[in-house]
CSV table of C-alpha atoms in Angstrom, one decimal:
chain,number,residue,atom,x,y,z
A,1384,MET,CA,40.5,-24.2,-30.0
A,1385,PHE,CA,41.8,-21.9,-27.3
A,1386,LEU,CA,38.4,-21.7,-25.6
A,1387,ARG,CA,38.1,-25.5,-25.6
A,1388,ARG,CA,41.5,-25.9,-24.0
A,1389,PHE,CA,40.5,-23.2,-21.5
A,1390,ALA,CA,37.2,-24.9,-20.6
A,1391,VAL,CA,39.1,-28.2,-19.9
A,1392,ILE,CA,41.9,-26.7,-17.8
A,1393,VAL,CA,39.9,-24.2,-15.7
A,1394,PRO,CA,37.8,-25.8,-13.0
A,1395,ARG,CA,34.0,-25.3,-13.0
A,1396,SER,CA,34.0,-23.4,-9.7
A,1397,THR,CA,36.4,-20.9,-11.2
A,1398,ARG,CA,34.4,-20.4,-14.4
A,1399,PHE,CA,31.1,-19.6,-12.7
A,1400,PHE,CA,32.2,-16.6,-10.7
A,1401,SER,CA,30.0,-14.1,-9.0
A,1402,SER,CA,29.1,-10.8,-10.8
A,1403,LYS,CA,27.2,-9.0,-8.1
A,1404,ASP,CA,29.3,-5.9,-8.5
A,1405,SER,CA,32.0,-4.4,-10.6
A,1406,LEU,CA,34.8,-5.0,-8.1
A,1407,ASP,CA,34.1,-8.7,-7.8
A,1408,LEU,CA,33.9,-9.0,-11.6
A,1409,ALA,CA,37.3,-7.3,-12.1
A,1410,SER,CA,39.0,-9.4,-9.4
A,1411,ASN,CA,37.7,-12.6,-10.9
A,1412,ILE,CA,38.8,-11.7,-14.4
A,1413,ALA,CA,42.3,-10.8,-13.1
A,1414,GLU,CA,42.6,-14.2,-11.4
A,1415,LEU,CA,41.5,-16.0,-14.6
A,1416,ASN,CA,44.1,-14.1,-16.6
A,1417,LYS,CA,46.8,-15.2,-14.2
A,1418,GLU,CA,45.7,-18.8,-14.3
A,1419,MET,CA,45.5,-18.8,-18.1
A,1420,GLU,CA,49.0,-17.3,-18.3
A,1421,SER,CA,50.4,-20.0,-16.0
A,1422,VAL,CA,48.8,-22.8,-18.0
A,1423,PHE,CA,49.4,-21.6,-21.6
A,1424,GLY,CA,52.7,-19.7,-21.0
A,1425,GLU,CA,51.2,-16.5,-22.3
A,1426,PRO,CA,48.6,-13.9,-21.3
A,1427,PRO,CA,45.1,-14.3,-22.7
A,1428,PRO,CA,43.9,-12.2,-25.7
A,1429,ASP,CA,43.2,-8.5,-24.9
A,1430,GLY,CA,39.6,-9.1,-25.7
A,1431,LEU,CA,38.8,-10.9,-22.4
A,1432,ALA,CA,40.4,-8.2,-20.2
A,1433,ASN,CA,38.9,-5.4,-22.2
A,1434,SER,CA,35.5,-6.9,-22.2
A,1435,GLY,CA,35.7,-7.2,-18.4
A,1436,ASN,CA,36.7,-3.6,-18.1
A,1437,ARG,CA,33.9,-2.5,-20.5
A,1438,SER,CA,31.5,-4.6,-18.4
A,1439,CYS,CA,32.7,-2.9,-15.2
A,1440,MET,CA,32.5,0.5,-16.7
A,1441,ALA,CA,29.0,-0.2,-18.0
A,1442,GLN,CA,27.8,-1.4,-14.6
A,1443,ASP,CA,29.3,1.7,-12.9
A,1444,ALA,CA,27.6,4.0,-15.5
A,1445,HIS,CA,24.3,2.2,-15.1
A,1446,HIS,CA,24.5,2.6,-11.3
A,1447,ASN,CA,25.5,6.2,-11.5
A,1448,SER,CA,22.7,6.9,-13.9
A,1449,HIS,CA,20.2,5.5,-11.4
A,1450,VAL,CA,21.6,7.7,-8.6
A,1451,ILE,CA,21.5,10.8,-10.8
A,1452,LEU,CA,18.0,10.0,-12.1
A,1453,GLY,CA,16.6,9.4,-8.6
A,1454,SER,CA,18.1,12.7,-7.4
A,1455,THR,CA,16.7,14.5,-10.4
A,1456,ASN,CA,13.2,12.9,-9.9
A,1457,ASP,CA,13.2,14.1,-6.3
A,1458,LYS,CA,14.1,17.6,-7.3
A,1459,PHE,CA,11.5,17.6,-10.0
A,1460,ALA,CA,8.8,16.4,-7.7
A,1461,ALA,CA,9.6,19.1,-5.1
A,1462,GLN,CA,9.5,21.8,-7.8
A,1463,GLU,CA,6.2,20.5,-9.1
A,1464,LEU,CA,4.6,20.4,-5.6
A,1465,SER,CA,5.9,24.0,-5.0
A,1466,SER,CA,4.4,25.1,-8.3
A,1467,ILE,CA,1.0,23.4,-7.6
A,1468,SER,CA,0.9,24.9,-4.0
A,1469,HIS,CA,1.6,28.4,-5.4
A,1470,HIS,CA,-1.0,28.0,-8.1
A,1471,LEU,CA,-3.8,26.8,-5.7
A,1472,GLY,CA,-3.0,29.5,-3.1
A,1473,GLU,CA,-2.1,29.4,0.6
A,1474,ASN,CA,-5.6,29.0,1.8
A,1475,THR,CA,-6.4,25.9,-0.2
A,1476,PRO,CA,-6.2,22.7,2.0
A,1477,GLY,CA,-3.3,20.4,0.9
A,1478,LEU,CA,-2.6,16.7,1.2
A,1479,THR,CA,-1.1,16.4,4.6
A,1480,HIS,CA,0.1,12.8,4.1
A,1481,VAL,CA,2.4,14.0,1.2
A,1482,GLY,CA,5.7,15.5,2.1
A,1483,SER,CA,7.7,18.2,0.3
A,1484,THR,CA,9.2,15.7,-2.1
A,1485,GLY,CA,5.9,14.0,-2.9
A,1486,LYS,CA,6.6,11.0,-0.6
A,1487,ALA,CA,4.1,9.5,1.9
A,1488,GLN,CA,4.4,10.6,5.5
A,1489,MET,CA,2.6,10.3,8.8
A,1490,VAL,CA,1.2,13.6,10.0
A,1491,ASP,CA,2.8,15.0,13.2
A,1492,VAL,CA,-0.2,15.9,15.4
A,1493,SER,CA,1.7,16.8,18.5
A,1494,PRO,CA,1.2,20.6,18.2
A,1495,LYS,CA,-2.6,20.2,18.0
A,1496,GLU,CA,-5.0,20.8,20.9
A,1497,ASN,CA,-7.1,18.0,22.3
A,1498,SER,CA,-10.8,18.2,21.5
A,1499,SER,CA,-13.9,16.1,21.5
A,1500,ARG,CA,-14.3,14.4,18.2
A,1501,THR,CA,-17.1,12.4,16.6
A,1502,ALA,CA,-17.8,11.0,13.2
A,1503,ILE,CA,-20.7,9.1,11.5
A,1504,ALA,CA,-20.4,7.0,8.4
A,1505,SER,CA,-22.7,4.8,6.4
A,1506,CYS,CA,-22.7,1.9,3.9
A,1507,LYS,CA,-25.2,-0.2,2.0
A,1508,VAL,CA,-25.1,-3.9,1.1
A,1509,VAL,CA,-27.5,-4.8,-1.7
A,1510,LEU,CA,-28.5,-8.5,-1.1
A,1511,GLY,CA,-31.2,-9.2,-3.6
A,1512,LYS,CA,-34.6,-10.7,-2.7
A,1513,LYS,CA,-33.5,-14.3,-2.2
A,1514,VAL,CA,-30.7,-13.5,0.2
A,1515,PHE,CA,-32.7,-10.7,1.9
A,1516,ASP,CA,-35.5,-13.2,2.8
A,1517,LEU,CA,-33.0,-15.6,4.2
A,1518,VAL,CA,-31.3,-12.9,6.4
A,1519,LEU,CA,-34.7,-11.7,7.5
A,1520,ALA,CA,-35.7,-15.2,8.6
A,1521,ASN,CA,-32.3,-15.8,10.2
A,1522,GLN,CA,-31.9,-18.8,8.0
A,1523,MET,CA,-28.3,-18.3,6.8
A,1524,ALA,CA,-26.0,-21.3,7.3
A,1525,LYS,CA,-23.4,-19.2,9.1
A,1526,GLY,CA,-25.8,-17.9,11.7
A,1527,ASP,CA,-27.1,-14.4,12.7
A,1528,VAL,CA,-25.8,-12.2,9.9
A,1529,LEU,CA,-26.6,-8.8,11.5
A,1530,THR,CA,-25.2,-9.6,14.9
A,1531,VAL,CA,-21.9,-11.0,13.6
A,1532,ALA,CA,-21.5,-8.0,11.2
A,1533,LYS,CA,-22.2,-5.5,14.1
A,1534,ILE,CA,-19.5,-7.1,16.2
A,1535,ALA,CA,-17.1,-7.2,13.3
A,1536,GLY,CA,-17.7,-3.5,12.6
A,1537,ILE,CA,-16.9,-2.5,16.2
A,1538,ASN,CA,-13.8,-4.6,16.1
A,1539,GLY,CA,-12.8,-3.1,12.8
A,1540,ALA,CA,-13.0,0.4,14.2
A,1541,LYS,CA,-10.6,-0.5,17.0
A,1542,HIS,CA,-8.1,-1.8,14.4
A,1543,THR,CA,-8.2,1.1,12.0
A,1544,SER,CA,-4.6,2.2,12.5
A,1545,THR,CA,-3.5,-1.4,11.7
A,1546,LEU,CA,-5.5,-1.6,8.5
A,1547,ILE,CA,-4.8,2.0,7.2
A,1548,PRO,CA,-1.0,2.5,7.4
A,1549,LEU,CA,-0.8,6.3,8.0
A,1550,CYS,CA,-3.7,6.5,10.5
A,1551,HIS,CA,-2.8,7.3,14.1
A,1552,ASN,CA,-3.4,4.8,16.8
A,1553,ILE,CA,-6.0,6.6,19.0
A,1554,THR,CA,-8.0,5.7,22.0
A,1555,LEU,CA,-11.7,5.4,21.2
A,1556,ALA,CA,-14.3,6.4,23.7
A,1557,HIS,CA,-17.2,5.0,21.9
A,1558,VAL,CA,-18.1,2.9,18.8
A,1559,ARG,CA,-21.6,2.3,17.5
A,1560,VAL,CA,-22.6,0.1,14.6
A,1561,ASP,CA,-26.3,-0.3,13.6
A,1562,LEU,CA,-27.6,-2.5,10.7
A,1563,ARG,CA,-31.2,-2.2,9.4
A,1564,LEU,CA,-32.9,-4.4,6.7
A,1565,ASP,CA,-34.5,-2.3,4.0
A,1566,PRO,CA,-37.3,-4.2,2.1
A,1567,GLU,CA,-37.6,-1.5,-0.5
A,1568,ASP,CA,-34.4,-2.4,-2.3
A,1569,PHE,CA,-33.6,-5.7,-0.4
A,1570,SER,CA,-30.5,-4.2,1.2
A,1571,VAL,CA,-28.8,-3.8,4.6
A,1572,GLU,CA,-28.3,-0.2,5.7
A,1573,ILE,CA,-25.3,0.2,7.9
A,1574,GLU,CA,-24.4,3.2,10.1
A,1575,GLY,CA,-21.3,3.5,12.2
A,1576,GLU,CA,-20.3,6.2,14.7
A,1577,ALA,CA,-16.9,6.7,16.5
A,1578,ALA,CA,-16.0,9.1,19.3
A,1579,SER,CA,-12.8,10.2,20.9
A,1580,THR,CA,-11.0,13.0,22.7
A,1581,GLY,CA,-7.7,13.7,21.2
A,1582,LYS,CA,-5.5,15.4,18.6
A,1583,THR,CA,-6.9,13.8,15.4
A,1584,GLY,CA,-10.3,12.9,14.0
A,1585,VAL,CA,-12.2,9.6,14.0
A,1586,GLU,CA,-13.6,9.7,10.5
A,1587,MET,CA,-11.5,6.8,9.4
A,1588,GLU,CA,-12.6,4.7,12.4
A,1589,ALA,CA,-16.3,5.3,11.5
A,1590,MET,CA,-15.7,4.5,7.9
A,1591,THR,CA,-13.7,1.4,8.7
A,1592,ALA,CA,-16.5,0.2,11.0
A,1593,VAL,CA,-19.1,0.3,8.3
A,1594,SER,CA,-16.7,-1.1,5.7
A,1595,ILE,CA,-15.8,-4.2,7.8
A,1596,ALA,CA,-19.5,-4.6,8.8
A,1597,GLY,CA,-20.5,-4.6,5.1
A,1598,LEU,CA,-17.8,-7.1,4.1
A,1599,THR,CA,-18.9,-9.3,7.0
A,1600,VAL,CA,-22.4,-9.3,5.6
A,1601,TYR,CA,-21.1,-10.4,2.3
A,1602,ASP,CA,-19.0,-13.2,3.9
A,1603,MET,CA,-22.0,-14.4,5.9
A,1604,CYS,CA,-24.2,-14.5,2.8
A,1605,LYS,CA,-21.9,-15.4,-0.1
A,1606,ALA,CA,-22.8,-19.0,-0.1
A,1607,ALA,CA,-26.4,-18.0,-1.2
A,1608,SER,CA,-25.3,-15.5,-3.8
A,1609,LYS,CA,-22.2,-14.0,-5.4
A,1610,ASP,CA,-24.2,-11.0,-6.7
A,1611,ILE,CA,-24.2,-9.1,-3.4
A,1612,GLN,CA,-22.9,-5.6,-3.7
A,1613,VAL,CA,-21.2,-3.5,-0.9
A,1614,THR,CA,-21.8,0.2,-2.0
A,1615,ASP,CA,-22.0,3.8,-0.9
A,1616,ILE,CA,-19.3,3.8,1.8
A,1617,ARG,CA,-19.1,7.4,2.9
A,1618,LEU,CA,-18.7,9.9,5.7
A,1619,GLU,CA,-22.0,11.5,6.8
A,1620,CYS,CA,-20.8,14.1,9.4
A,1621,LYS,CA,-18.1,14.9,11.8
A,1622,THR,CA,-17.4,17.2,14.7
A,1623,GLY,CA,-14.4,18.6,16.5
A,1624,GLY,CA,-10.9,19.6,15.5
A,1625,LYS,CA,-9.7,22.6,13.5
A,1626,THR,CA,-12.4,22.3,10.8
A,1627,GLY,CA,-15.2,21.8,13.4
A,1628,TYR,CA,-18.6,20.6,12.3
A,1629,TRP,CA,-19.2,19.1,8.8
A,1630,CYS,CA,-22.2,17.4,7.4
A,1631,ARG,CA,-22.9,15.9,4.0
A,1632,GLU,CA,-25.5,17.9,2.0
A,1633,GLU,CA,-28.2,15.8,0.3
């Protein structure tokens, strides 16, 4: 009976109060208590106020537990990384894009020396005989598949730092993308090369070039078949920088 009278007397705008934080909740409950006392001539039952206090305390406890848990997780991650580094040894290459607390970071390359850097990457797009013959005869509805893919690959290399979030924005001196039709397995063999003089390598630029070229081949041909596969995206070799020359062993 008390709740029915309360619902009639108290306006709708007052009943639907905000509960975004504990202070607002406590303030709204206090105002309701005063209004109920003025209407009914007596304060409301203790249950309403106590439930508000319990709610505030629960919210504060929940917030504090998240703060403590987050701090504990950061400390635990730092300890784990320190333990792993000690176990692997000082001479083992680490993940440079991971900070001391395990969070992602962009590598500071300012202390590095400028050097001439190159990288070559490759990719394969398996078309199938039907699509291969159409590409070979330049009969695809969208036009010249290999030329469009070549331009897309070069453009992709120039936008690597936009596509890959922790890559540095570098000045490229040269980008090459070559596509060759392979009749043995009805595929397109793609090779990309990037070159620059600077403080960081161009491996990602070369790999982005062949990746975008391969995806463009798929886009140009997907109307003829959905069974096309973009495979074997990989770095073939690189030069320059601290690690110098590297080439994939067959």
